Amino acid sequence: MAESPITPRQKDFAAWYQDVVLQGDMAEPAEIVKGCMVIRPNGYAVWEGLHRELDARFKATGHENVYFPLLIPESFLKKEAEHVEGFAPELAVVTIAGGKKLEEPYVIRPTSETIIGHFFARWVQSHRDLPLLYNQWANVIRWELRTRMFLRTTEFLWQEGHTAHSTHAEAQEEVLRMLDVYADVAENIMAMPVIRGVKTQTEKFAGALRSFSIEAMMQNGLALQAGTSHDLGQNFGKAFDVKFQSKEGQLEYVWQTSWGVSTRLIGGLIMSHSDDKGLVLPPKLAPKKAVIVPIARKDEERTAVLEAAHRIAADIGAKVDDREGQSPGAKFFHWERRGIPVVLELGPRDLASGNIVLKRRDTGTKEILPQEGIAAKVASTLDTMQIDMLAAAKERLKANTVLANSIEEVEDILRDVTAEKGGGKFVMAHLKDDAVCDARLKEFKATVRNIPLVDEYDGAGKCLITGETVDRRVVIAKSY
RNA sequence: CGGGGCGUGGCUCAGCUUGGUAGAGCGCCUGGUUCGGGUCCAGGAGGCCGGAGGUUCGAAUCCUCUCGCCCCGACCA
């Protein structure tokens, strides 16, 4: 990949995002496959990091991994009325296989509630079979009309949790438990603050009773739905006849949940932290934490510098960029745009003084430090960066969150906001969970992102549109 | 799926209006030189001009169709 300039955020945020993804070796458009992308090593390693962190938490909360088929009989999708209505426009369907037209077409899974419902029905007879706590790591296909790398692609990688419970209360607990897992990973691993909340009825998952989300704010002020957790009620239980006999001997439908996060998280990560110089990754997700760039003028210097660089690198677990024919300056730019958290410079001056230069990717600050104890210093710097990056992102979220007390005010704030121009805000306002309100927001392309679980503002107030009393302010924003 | 823009060495693009058999810069390779934020010099490799069809003596250039990418809009993790 040639190293071209990166469009500044201020000039065109969407162009900047694409430049960062490309120049950071994260991914590139698949080109020959519409709407799809190739995830490159630097990008896939970030996904592996998220996979590792999430999977550990799923296991810790009692879930087991499973795998269901990619292909789902078309009739399955139709069993849940809302579900089919929601997904029909974005399905890819296999109609010919083995050279013959299929009797019943298969859809390529857009999500797996239906096929899992079918098998749940076979596996559940008694309340003793419950709960079923499963998770699947998979790819899905949704025929999107407009794609952006990581944020929305035709095919994407995700995990989908699917659970079945004997009571609604237990299912509801599960829904919130997993939402908290997502919030934990977002904030403590990705350094991306999120707002946990309930989706409005118009925005909920097709087939759910209620959907919950974590919403993050990107640097352009747009909202990104970073994860969802759904209370499916008994909708799929009824559609797929998933029944169990209770302790009391009654036949009842199971209460199900589903929850997922996707490679979209990587897009959120990029738009949370990166700058005009390229990718910035939080240390906990950076595939490589530190690189040493040796600086040497003459051959005899080179030998000594490289020897010291490798010795220090082994101590830290860092990589030495000993490529020849590349100036140190070129190497600094190279690693900078790939988001390496820490770059260490080691040259003749440092050899003489016993020092080494440490540069932080997030703040760009350089420090001259003794080589002695540099491993511990790198480790503590990485810890500090992780904390500072979350703090900076929280600060930005706070600075761009405003209160509004009339619908005109909301509209004034958000009307001219676009992904390219930026200037987006989270507008906190009292609004009823009602289709009329959602429709009014749609006039200026904004949506209720969610109704926060925790009210950080002034409690109840009158809905700006219906005038009815609602118990807290909701998050209104433009979103990806 | 509608509107707009764009597909020419790896990348960014010129050439297209006024058809005559392909260029620049960057990157890449070789050698030398340099090295504390994109060194410099010399030599070199690399393109059936997105694809298919048509018009023509002749097409990157004109026409038709098609595929893909980017942006905007309606739909969505």
Coordinates of C-alpha atoms (C1' of nucleotides) in Angstrom, one line a residue, chain B:
Chain B
rC1 C1' -32.9 1.2 -5.4
rG2 C1' -32.9 6.7 -7.4
rG3 C1' -29.4 11.0 -8.3
rG4 C1' -24.2 12.6 -9.0
rG5 C1' -18.9 11.5 -9.7
rC6 C1' -15.1 8.1 -11.1
rG7 C1' -12.6 3.5 -13.3
rU8 C1' -5.6 4.5 -17.6
rG9 C1' 1.5 0.5 -14.4
rG10 C1' 1.1 -0.8 -7.0
rC11 C1' -0.9 4.5 -5.7
rU12 C1' -2.5 9.7 -7.3
rC13 C1' -3.6 11.3 -11.8
rA14 C1' -2.7 13.7 -17.2
rG15 C1' -4.2 12.2 -22.1
rC16 C1' -10.4 11.6 -24.3
rU17 C1' -13.8 17.5 -26.4
rU18 C1' -10.8 17.8 -32.1
rG19 C1' -9.7 8.8 -33.0
rG20 C1' -3.4 7.6 -35.3
rU21 C1' -1.4 2.4 -31.3
rA22 C1' 0.3 5.4 -23.8
rG23 C1' 2.7 9.5 -20.2
rA24 C1' 4.1 12.1 -15.3
rG25 C1' 4.9 12.1 -10.1
rC26 C1' 5.1 8.8 -6.1
rG27 C1' 6.0 3.7 -4.9
rC28 C1' 8.8 -0.8 -6.4
rC29 C1' 13.8 -3.4 -8.0
rU30 C1' 19.6 -2.6 -8.5
rG31 C1' 23.9 0.2 -7.1
rG32 C1' 25.7 4.2 -4.4
rU33 C1' 24.7 8.1 -0.9
rU34 C1' 22.0 9.6 3.5
rC35 C1' 19.9 8.5 8.4
rG36 C1' 17.3 12.4 15.7
rG37 C1' 10.1 13.3 11.5
rG38 C1' 8.6 11.4 4.5
rU39 C1' 17.5 11.9 2.0
rC40 C1' 19.6 12.4 -2.7
rC41 C1' 21.6 10.6 -7.5
rA42 C1' 21.9 7.0 -11.4
rG43 C1' 20.0 2.9 -13.9
rG44 C1' 15.7 -0.5 -14.3
rA45 C1' 11.0 -3.5 -14.2
rG46 C1' 6.0 -2.8 -14.6
rG47 C1' -0.1 -1.1 -18.4
rC48 C1' -4.3 -6.1 -23.8
rC49 C1' -6.4 2.0 -20.6
rG50 C1' -12.6 -2.1 -15.5
rG51 C1' -15.2 -5.8 -18.9
rA52 C1' -18.2 -7.1 -23.3
rG53 C1' -20.1 -5.6 -27.9
rG54 C1' -20.4 -1.9 -31.8
rU55 C1' -18.7 2.2 -35.3
rU56 C1' -14.0 2.9 -38.0
rC57 C1' -8.5 1.5 -42.3
rG58 C1' -7.5 2.5 -37.1
rA59 C1' -10.6 3.3 -30.4
rA60 C1' -7.9 4.8 -23.8
rU61 C1' -10.5 8.5 -26.9
rC62 C1' -17.0 7.9 -30.2
rC63 C1' -21.8 4.7 -29.3
rU64 C1' -24.4 0.6 -26.5
rC65 C1' -24.5 -2.7 -22.6
rU66 C1' -22.3 -4.4 -18.2
rC67 C1' -19.3 -4.6 -13.5
rG68 C1' -17.2 -2.1 -9.5
rC69 C1' -15.8 2.0 -6.3
rC70 C1' -16.9 6.9 -3.9
rC71 C1' -20.5 10.8 -2.5
rC72 C1' -25.8 12.3 -1.7
rG73 C1' -30.9 10.3 -0.7
rA74 C1' -34.6 6.4 0.9
rC75 C1' -33.4 1.2 4.2
rC76 C1' -30.2 -0.9 8.0
rA77 C1' -25.4 -3.8 13.0

